[in-house]
Amino acid sequence: MKFFEKPSTDLADRVPPGQHLAKGFPVLTYGDTPLVKTEAWQFAVSGLASSKTFSWQDFMDMPQTEFTADFHCVTRWSKLDVKWRGIKVVDFLKEIDVDPTATHVMEQCYGGYTTNISMEDFVKEENFFAHTLFDEPLPSEHGGPMRLVVPHLYAWKSAKWINGLEFLADMELGFWEKNGYHHRGEPFAEERYSSL
Ligand SMILES: Nc1nc2c(c(=O)[nH]1)N[C@H]1C(S)=C(S)[C@@H](COP(=O)(O)O)O[C@H]1N2
Ligand SMILES: [Mo]
């Protein structure tokens, strides 16, 4: 089985500074886990965009893509090669009209968690809404039925139980960002805590 391990020099390039590799896939949630059935799930677009509500079926009718991505939590664990299935953010964006003056997005969730992201970080080809984890329906503790995954930022930007996006003209801070975490959170730059 060793033959399938990556050379350690290669791994070192993929693990951001100050991170260690997690065994398994830890669950990191502030508060209770919302239990949302797909039949009841709704997703709302608001702010500087055509306001629109999507059902579960609407998301299933969008192009479905497989993803393999590394996952980095600011509490210093990383998990490499997580396998997901879902909908690319760029494919979702074809379904809505975003006002060109929008510069930031607030990710909104069942349970009230929020996290902010710039448009530039949000519209990346590698970002996606995930409903499947390692070929199984996304478990509720990992954000099922639907979460966002933003592989190039710390995982607190990967909102679990996502149910909406608010497009904004200026940066506003989400839950952890108001509580001292960095507004962007890029792991290779170790953007852990706010310098504002
Ligand atoms: N709604 C919501 N999303 C969330 C969180 C949360 O508490 N609530 N925690 C964040 C943090 S800090 C991390 S590290 C990842 C953890 O995802 P996991 O529990 O699937 O490992 O989810 C992020 N998304
Ligand atoms: Mo985290």
Coordinates of N, CA and C and ligand atoms in Angstrom, one line a residue:
M1 N 0.8 -1.2 0.0 CA 0.0 0.0 0.0 C 0.9 1.3 0.0
K2 N 2.1 1.1 0.5 CA 3.0 2.2 0.5 C 3.2 2.9 -0.8
F3 N 3.1 2.1 -1.9 CA 3.3 2.6 -3.2 C 2.3 3.7 -3.5
F4 N 1.2 3.8 -2.8 CA 0.2 4.8 -3.1 C 0.4 6.1 -2.3
E5 N 1.3 6.0 -1.4 CA 1.6 7.2 -0.6 C 2.3 8.2 -1.4
K6 N 2.0 9.5 -1.2 CA 2.7 10.5 -1.9 C 4.1 10.8 -1.3
P7 N 5.1 11.1 -2.1 CA 6.3 11.4 -1.4 C 6.2 12.6 -0.4
S8 N 6.9 12.5 0.6 CA 6.7 13.5 1.7 C 7.0 14.9 1.3
T9 N 7.9 15.1 0.3 CA 8.2 16.5 -0.2 C 7.0 17.0 -0.9
D10 N 6.3 16.2 -1.6 CA 5.1 16.6 -2.3 C 4.0 17.0 -1.3
L11 N 3.8 16.1 -0.3 CA 2.9 16.4 0.8 C 3.2 17.7 1.5
A12 N 4.4 18.0 1.7 CA 4.8 19.2 2.4 C 4.3 20.4 1.7
D13 N 4.3 20.4 0.3 CA 3.8 21.5 -0.5 C 2.3 21.7 -0.3
R14 N 1.6 20.6 0.0 CA 0.2 20.7 0.1 C -0.4 21.0 1.5
V15 N 0.4 20.8 2.5 CA 0.0 21.0 3.9 C 0.4 22.4 4.3
P16 N -0.5 23.4 4.5 CA -0.1 24.7 4.9 C 0.7 24.8 6.2
P17 N 1.4 25.8 6.4 CA 2.2 26.0 7.6 C 1.4 25.9 8.9
G18 N 1.9 25.2 9.9 CA 1.2 25.1 11.2 C 0.0 24.1 11.2
Q19 N -0.1 23.3 10.1 CA -1.2 22.4 10.1 C -0.7 20.9 10.2
H20 N -1.4 20.0 10.8 CA -1.1 18.6 10.8 C -2.2 17.8 10.1
L21 N -1.9 16.6 9.7 CA -2.9 15.8 9.0 C -3.8 15.1 10.0
A22 N -5.1 15.3 9.8 CA -6.1 14.7 10.7 C -6.3 13.2 10.3
K23 N -6.6 12.4 11.3 CA -7.0 11.1 11.1 C -8.6 11.2 11.0
G24 N -9.1 10.5 10.0 CA -10.6 10.6 9.8 C -11.0 12.0 9.3
F25 N -12.2 12.3 9.5 CA -12.7 13.6 9.1 C -13.4 14.3 10.3
P26 N -12.7 15.1 11.1 CA -13.3 15.7 12.3 C -14.5 16.5 11.9
V27 N -15.4 16.7 12.9 CA -16.5 17.6 12.8 C -16.3 18.8 13.6
L28 N -16.4 20.0 13.0 CA -16.2 21.3 13.7 C -17.5 22.1 13.5
T29 N -18.3 22.2 14.6 CA -19.5 23.0 14.5 C -19.7 23.8 15.7
Y30 N -20.1 25.1 15.5 CA -20.4 25.9 16.6 C -21.9 25.8 16.8
G31 N -22.4 25.3 17.9 CA -23.8 25.1 18.2 C -24.4 23.8 17.7
D32 N -25.7 23.8 17.6 CA -26.4 22.5 17.3 C -26.3 22.3 15.8
T33 N -26.5 21.0 15.5 CA -26.6 20.6 14.0 C -28.0 20.7 13.6
P34 N -28.3 21.6 12.6 CA -29.6 21.6 12.1 C -30.0 20.4 11.3
L35 N -31.2 19.9 11.4 CA -31.6 18.7 10.6 C -32.6 19.1 9.6
V36 N -32.1 19.2 8.3 CA -33.0 19.7 7.3 C -33.2 18.6 6.2
K37 N -34.4 18.3 5.9 CA -34.7 17.3 4.9 C -34.7 18.0 3.5
T38 N -34.3 17.2 2.5 CA -34.1 17.8 1.2 C -35.5 18.3 0.7
E39 N -36.6 17.7 1.0 CA -37.9 18.2 0.6 C -38.2 19.6 1.1
A40 N -37.6 19.9 2.3 CA -37.9 21.2 2.9 C -36.8 22.2 2.6
W41 N -35.7 21.7 2.1 CA -34.5 22.6 1.9 C -34.9 23.7 0.9
Q42 N -34.4 24.9 1.2 CA -34.6 26.1 0.3 C -33.4 26.9 0.3
F43 N -33.1 27.6 -0.8 CA -31.9 28.4 -0.9 C -32.3 29.7 -1.5
A44 N -32.0 30.8 -0.8 CA -32.4 32.1 -1.2 C -31.3 33.0 -1.6
V45 N -31.4 33.7 -2.7 CA -30.5 34.7 -3.2 C -31.1 36.1 -2.9
S46 N -30.3 37.0 -2.2 CA -30.8 38.3 -1.9 C -29.7 39.3 -2.0
G47 N -30.0 40.6 -1.7 CA -29.0 41.7 -1.9 C -28.9 42.1 -3.3
L48 N -27.7 42.4 -3.7 CA -27.4 42.9 -5.0 C -27.4 41.8 -6.1
A49 N -28.6 41.2 -6.3 CA -28.8 40.2 -7.3 C -30.3 40.1 -7.5
S50 N -30.7 39.5 -8.6 CA -32.2 39.2 -8.7 C -32.6 38.3 -7.6
S51 N -33.5 38.7 -6.8 CA -33.9 37.8 -5.7 C -34.6 36.6 -6.2
K52 N -34.2 35.4 -5.7 CA -34.7 34.1 -6.3 C -34.6 33.1 -5.2
T53 N -35.5 32.1 -5.2 CA -35.5 31.0 -4.3 C -35.4 29.7 -5.1
F54 N -34.5 28.8 -4.6 CA -34.3 27.5 -5.3 C -34.7 26.4 -4.4
S55 N -35.2 25.3 -5.0 CA -35.5 24.1 -4.3 C -34.4 23.1 -4.4
W56 N -34.5 22.0 -3.7 CA -33.5 20.9 -3.8 C -33.4 20.5 -5.3
Q57 N -34.6 20.3 -5.9 CA -34.7 19.8 -7.3 C -34.0 20.7 -8.2
D58 N -34.2 22.0 -8.0 CA -33.5 23.0 -8.8 C -32.0 22.8 -8.8
F59 N -31.4 22.5 -7.7 CA -30.0 22.3 -7.6 C -29.6 20.9 -8.3
M60 N -30.5 19.9 -8.1 CA -30.2 18.6 -8.8 C -30.3 18.7 -10.3
D61 N -31.0 19.7 -10.8 CA -31.1 19.9 -12.2 C -29.9 20.7 -12.8
M62 N -29.1 21.2 -12.0 CA -27.9 21.9 -12.5 C -26.8 20.9 -12.8
P63 N -25.8 21.2 -13.5 CA -24.7 20.2 -13.8 C -24.1 19.7 -12.5
Q64 N -23.8 18.4 -12.5 CA -23.3 17.8 -11.3 C -21.8 17.4 -11.6
T65 N -20.9 17.7 -10.7 CA -19.5 17.5 -10.9 C -18.8 16.8 -9.7
E66 N -17.8 16.0 -9.9 CA -17.0 15.3 -8.9 C -15.8 16.3 -8.5
F67 N -15.5 16.3 -7.3 CA -14.4 17.1 -6.8 C -13.5 16.3 -5.8
T68 N -12.2 16.6 -5.9 CA -11.3 16.1 -4.9 C -10.5 17.3 -4.4
A69 N -10.6 17.6 -3.1 CA -10.0 18.8 -2.6 C -9.5 18.6 -1.2
D70 N -8.4 19.4 -0.9 CA -7.9 19.4 0.5 C -8.7 20.4 1.3
F71 N -8.7 20.1 2.6 CA -9.6 20.8 3.6 C -8.7 21.2 4.8
H72 N -8.7 22.5 5.1 CA -7.8 23.0 6.1 C -8.6 23.8 7.2
C73 N -8.7 23.3 8.4 CA -9.3 24.0 9.5 C -8.3 24.9 10.2
V74 N -8.8 26.1 10.6 CA -7.9 27.0 11.3 C -7.4 26.4 12.7
T75 N -8.1 25.5 13.2 CA -7.7 24.8 14.5 C -6.6 23.8 14.2
R76 N -5.9 23.9 13.1 CA -4.7 23.3 12.8 C -4.7 21.9 12.3
W77 N -5.9 21.4 11.8 CA -5.9 20.1 11.2 C -6.3 20.3 9.7
S78 N -5.7 19.4 8.9 CA -6.0 19.4 7.5 C -6.4 18.0 7.1
K79 N -7.2 17.9 6.1 CA -7.5 16.5 5.5 C -7.3 16.7 4.0
L80 N -6.5 15.8 3.4 CA -6.2 15.9 2.0 C -7.1 15.0 1.2
D81 N -7.4 15.3 0.0 CA -8.1 14.4 -1.0 C -9.5 14.1 -0.5
V82 N -10.3 15.0 0.0 CA -11.7 14.8 0.3 C -12.4 14.7 -1.0
K83 N -13.3 13.6 -1.1 CA -14.0 13.4 -2.4 C -15.5 13.9 -2.2
W84 N -15.9 14.8 -3.0 CA -17.2 15.3 -2.9 C -17.9 15.2 -4.3
R85 N -19.2 15.5 -4.3 CA -20.0 15.7 -5.5 C -20.9 16.8 -5.3
G86 N -21.1 17.6 -6.3 CA -22.1 18.7 -6.2 C -22.1 19.6 -7.4
I87 N -22.3 20.9 -7.1 CA -22.6 21.9 -8.2 C -21.5 23.0 -8.1
K88 N -20.8 23.2 -9.2 CA -19.8 24.3 -9.2 C -20.5 25.7 -8.9
V89 N -19.8 26.5 -8.2 CA -20.4 27.9 -8.0 C -20.5 28.6 -9.3
V90 N -19.6 28.4 -10.2 CA -19.7 29.1 -11.5 C -20.9 28.6 -12.3
D91 N -21.3 27.3 -12.2 CA -22.5 26.8 -12.8 C -23.8 27.4 -12.2
F92 N -23.7 27.4 -10.8 CA -24.9 28.0 -10.1 C -25.1 29.5 -10.5
L93 N -24.0 30.2 -10.7 CA -24.1 31.7 -11.0 C -24.8 31.9 -12.3
K94 N -24.8 30.9 -13.2 CA -25.5 31.1 -14.5 C -27.0 31.2 -14.3
E95 N -27.5 30.8 -13.1 CA -28.9 30.8 -12.8 C -29.4 32.1 -12.2
I96 N -28.5 33.0 -11.9 CA -28.9 34.3 -11.3 C -28.2 35.4 -12.0
D97 N -28.8 36.6 -11.7 CA -28.2 37.9 -12.2 C -27.6 38.6 -11.0
V98 N -26.3 38.7 -11.0 CA -25.7 39.5 -9.9 C -25.4 40.9 -10.4
D99 N -25.7 41.9 -9.6 CA -25.4 43.2 -10.0 C -23.9 43.4 -10.0
P100 N -23.4 44.1 -11.1 CA -21.9 44.2 -11.1 C -21.3 45.0 -10.0
T101 N -22.1 45.8 -9.2 CA -21.6 46.5 -8.1 C -21.3 45.6 -6.8
A102 N -21.7 44.4 -6.9 CA -21.5 43.4 -5.7 C -20.0 43.1 -5.7
T103 N -19.4 43.3 -4.5 CA -18.0 43.0 -4.3 C -17.8 41.9 -3.3
H104 N -18.8 41.6 -2.5 CA -18.7 40.6 -1.4 C -20.0 39.8 -1.3
V105 N -19.9 38.7 -0.6 CA -21.0 37.8 -0.5 C -21.1 37.3 1.0
M106 N -22.3 37.3 1.6 CA -22.5 36.7 2.9 C -23.1 35.3 2.6
E107 N -22.4 34.3 3.1 CA -23.0 32.9 3.1 C -23.9 32.8 4.3
Q108 N -25.1 32.3 4.0 CA -26.1 32.2 5.1 C -26.5 30.7 5.3
C109 N -26.8 30.3 6.5 CA -27.0 28.9 6.8 C -28.2 28.7 7.7
Y110 N -28.8 27.5 7.6 CA -29.8 27.1 8.7 C -29.0 27.1 10.0
G111 N -29.6 27.5 11.1 CA -28.9 27.6 12.3 C -28.3 29.0 12.6
G112 N -28.2 29.8 11.6 CA -27.8 31.2 11.8 C -26.4 31.5 11.6
Y113 N -25.5 30.5 11.3 CA -24.1 30.8 11.0 C -24.0 31.6 9.7
T114 N -23.0 32.5 9.7 CA -22.7 33.3 8.5 C -21.2 33.3 8.3
T115 N -20.8 33.5 7.1 CA -19.4 33.8 6.8 C -19.3 34.6 5.6
N116 N -18.3 35.6 5.6 CA -18.2 36.5 4.4 C -17.1 36.0 3.5
I117 N -17.2 36.4 2.2 CA -16.2 36.1 1.2 C -16.3 37.1 0.1
S118 N -15.1 37.5 -0.4 CA -15.1 38.5 -1.5 C -15.6 37.8 -2.8
M119 N -16.2 38.6 -3.7 CA -16.6 38.0 -5.0 C -15.4 37.3 -5.7
E120 N -14.3 37.9 -5.6 CA -13.1 37.3 -6.3 C -12.8 35.9 -5.7
D121 N -12.9 35.7 -4.4 CA -12.7 34.4 -3.8 C -13.8 33.5 -4.1
F122 N -15.0 34.0 -4.2 CA -16.2 33.2 -4.4 C -16.4 32.6 -5.8
V123 N -16.0 33.4 -6.8 CA -16.3 32.9 -8.2 C -15.3 32.0 -8.7
K124 N -14.4 31.4 -7.9 CA -13.4 30.6 -8.4 C -13.9 29.2 -9.0
E125 N -13.4 28.8 -10.0 CA -13.8 27.5 -10.7 C -13.8 26.3 -9.7
E126 N -12.9 26.3 -8.7 CA -12.8 25.1 -7.9 C -13.8 25.1 -6.7
N127 N -14.6 26.2 -6.5 CA -15.6 26.2 -5.4 C -16.9 25.5 -5.8
F128 N -17.5 24.9 -4.8 CA -18.7 24.2 -5.2 C -19.7 24.0 -4.0
F129 N -20.9 23.7 -4.3 CA -21.9 23.3 -3.3 C -21.9 21.8 -3.3
A130 N -21.8 21.2 -2.1 CA -21.6 19.7 -2.0 C -22.8 19.1 -1.4
H131 N -23.2 18.0 -1.9 CA -24.3 17.2 -1.4 C -23.9 15.7 -1.2
T132 N -22.7 15.4 -1.6 CA -22.2 14.0 -1.5 C -20.8 14.0 -1.0
L133 N -20.5 13.1 0.0 CA -19.1 13.0 0.6 C -18.7 11.6 0.5
F134 N -17.6 11.3 -0.2 CA -17.1 9.9 -0.4 C -18.3 9.0 -0.8
D135 N -19.0 9.4 -1.8 CA -20.0 8.6 -2.5 C -21.3 8.3 -1.6
E136 N -21.4 9.0 -0.5 CA -22.6 8.9 0.4 C -23.2 10.3 0.5
P137 N -24.6 10.3 0.7 CA -25.2 11.6 1.0 C -24.5 12.3 2.1
L138 N -24.2 13.6 1.9 CA -23.5 14.4 2.9 C -24.1 14.3 4.3
P139 N -23.4 13.7 5.3 CA -24.0 13.5 6.6 C -24.4 14.9 7.2
S140 N -25.4 14.9 8.1 CA -25.8 16.2 8.6 C -24.7 16.9 9.4
E141 N -23.9 16.1 10.1 CA -22.8 16.8 10.9 C -21.8 17.4 10.0
H142 N -21.6 17.0 8.8 CA -20.7 17.6 7.9 C -21.4 18.7 7.0
G143 N -22.7 19.0 7.3 CA -23.3 20.1 6.6 C -24.4 19.7 5.7
G144 N -24.8 18.4 5.7 CA -25.9 17.9 4.8 C -27.2 18.5 5.2
P145 N -28.1 18.7 4.3 CA -28.0 18.1 2.9 C -27.1 18.9 2.0
M146 N -26.7 20.2 2.2 CA -25.9 20.9 1.3 C -25.0 21.9 2.0
R147 N -23.8 21.9 1.6 CA -22.8 22.9 2.1 C -22.0 23.5 1.0
L148 N -21.4 24.6 1.3 CA -20.4 25.2 0.3 C -19.0 24.6 0.7
V149 N -18.2 24.5 -0.3 CA -16.8 24.1 -0.1 C -15.9 25.1 -0.9
V150 N -15.0 25.8 -0.2 CA -14.1 26.8 -0.8 C -12.7 26.3 -0.4
P151 N -12.2 25.4 -1.3 CA -10.9 24.7 -0.9 C -9.7 25.6 -0.7
H152 N -9.7 26.8 -1.3 CA -8.4 27.6 -1.2 C -8.4 28.5 0.1
L153 N -9.5 28.5 0.9 CA -9.5 29.2 2.2 C -9.7 28.3 3.3
Y154 N -9.4 28.8 4.6 CA -9.7 28.0 5.8 C -11.2 27.5 5.7
A155 N -11.4 26.3 6.3 CA -12.7 25.7 6.2 C -13.9 26.4 6.9
W156 N -13.6 27.4 7.7 CA -14.7 28.1 8.3 C -15.5 28.9 7.2
K157 N -14.9 29.1 6.0 CA -15.6 29.7 4.9 C -16.4 28.7 4.1
S158 N -16.3 27.4 4.4 CA -17.1 26.4 3.8 C -18.4 26.1 4.6
A159 N -19.4 27.0 4.4 CA -20.6 27.0 5.2 C -21.4 25.7 5.1
K160 N -21.6 25.1 6.3 CA -22.5 23.9 6.3 C -23.9 24.3 6.4
W161 N -24.8 23.5 5.9 CA -26.3 23.7 5.9 C -26.6 25.1 5.2
I162 N -25.9 25.3 4.2 CA -26.1 26.6 3.5 C -27.5 26.8 3.0
N163 N -28.0 28.0 3.1 CA -29.4 28.2 2.6 C -29.6 29.5 1.9
G164 N -28.4 30.2 1.7 CA -28.6 31.5 1.0 C -27.3 32.2 0.8
L165 N -27.4 33.2 -0.1 CA -26.3 34.1 -0.4 C -26.8 35.5 -0.4
E166 N -26.2 36.4 0.3 CA -26.5 37.8 0.1 C -25.4 38.5 -0.5
F167 N -25.7 39.1 -1.7 CA -24.6 39.9 -2.4 C -24.5 41.3 -1.9
L168 N -23.3 41.8 -1.6 CA -23.1 43.0 -0.9 C -22.2 44.0 -1.7
A169 N -22.4 45.3 -1.4 CA -21.6 46.3 -2.1 C -20.3 46.5 -1.3
D170 N -20.2 46.1 0.0 CA -19.0 46.3 0.8 C -18.8 45.0 1.6
M171 N -17.6 44.9 2.2 CA -17.4 43.8 3.0 C -18.2 43.9 4.3
E172 N -18.9 42.9 4.7 CA -19.5 42.8 6.1 C -18.9 41.5 6.7
L173 N -18.8 41.5 8.0 CA -18.2 40.3 8.7 C -19.2 39.3 9.1
G174 N -18.8 38.0 8.9 CA -19.7 36.9 9.4 C -19.4 36.5 10.8
F175 N -19.9 35.4 11.2 CA -19.8 35.0 12.6 C -18.4 34.9 13.2
W176 N -17.5 34.1 12.6 CA -16.2 34.0 13.2 C -15.4 35.3 12.9
E177 N -15.7 35.9 11.8 CA -14.9 37.1 11.4 C -15.2 38.2 12.5
K178 N -16.4 38.3 12.9 CA -16.8 39.3 14.0 C -16.1 38.9 15.3
N179 N -15.8 37.6 15.5 CA -15.2 37.1 16.7 C -13.7 37.0 16.6
G180 N -13.1 37.7 15.7 CA -11.6 37.8 15.7 C -10.9 37.0 14.7
Y181 N -11.6 36.3 13.8 CA -10.9 35.6 12.8 C -10.7 36.5 11.6
H182 N -9.8 36.1 10.7 CA -9.4 37.0 9.6 C -10.5 37.1 8.6
H183 N -10.6 38.3 7.9 CA -11.7 38.4 7.0 C -11.6 37.5 5.8
R184 N -10.4 37.1 5.4 CA -10.2 36.3 4.2 C -9.9 34.8 4.6
G185 N -8.8 34.6 5.3 CA -8.5 33.2 5.8 C -7.8 32.3 4.8
E186 N -6.7 32.8 4.2 CA -5.9 32.0 3.2 C -4.9 31.2 4.0
P187 N -5.0 29.9 3.9 CA -4.2 29.0 4.8 C -2.7 29.1 4.6
F188 N -2.2 29.2 3.3 CA -0.8 29.2 3.1 C -0.1 30.5 3.6
A189 N -1.0 31.6 3.7 CA -0.5 32.8 4.2 C -0.8 32.9 5.7
E190 N -1.3 31.8 6.3 CA -1.7 31.8 7.7 C -2.6 33.0 8.1
E191 N -3.6 33.3 7.3 CA -4.5 34.4 7.7 C -5.5 33.9 8.7
R192 N -5.0 33.7 9.9 CA -5.9 33.1 11.0 C -6.7 34.1 11.7
Y193 N -6.1 35.1 12.2 CA -6.8 36.1 13.1 C -6.8 37.5 12.4
S194 N -7.8 38.2 12.8 CA -8.0 39.5 12.2 C -6.9 40.5 12.6
S195 N -6.5 41.3 11.6 CA -5.5 42.3 11.9 C -6.2 43.7 11.9
L196 N -7.6 43.7 11.8 CA -8.3 45.0 11.7 C -8.4 45.6 13.0
Ligands
LIG1 N1 -23.1 26.4 9.4 C1 -21.8 26.2 9.8 N2 -20.9 26.0 8.9 C2 -19.6 25.7 9.3 C3 -19.2 25.7 10.7 C4 -20.3 25.9 11.7 O1 -20.1 25.9 12.9 N3 -21.6 26.1 11.2 N4 -17.9 25.5 11.1 C5 -16.9 25.8 10.1 C6 -15.6 25.3 10.5 S1 -14.7 26.2 11.6 C7 -15.0 24.2 9.8 S2 -13.4 23.8 10.2 C8 -15.8 23.4 8.9 C9 -15.8 22.0 9.4 O2 -16.5 21.1 8.5 P1 -16.7 19.6 9.0 O3 -17.4 19.7 10.3 O4 -17.4 19.0 7.9 O5 -15.3 19.1 9.2 O6 -17.1 23.9 8.7 C10 -17.3 25.3 8.7 N5 -18.6 25.5 8.4
MO2 MO -12.5 25.3 11.5

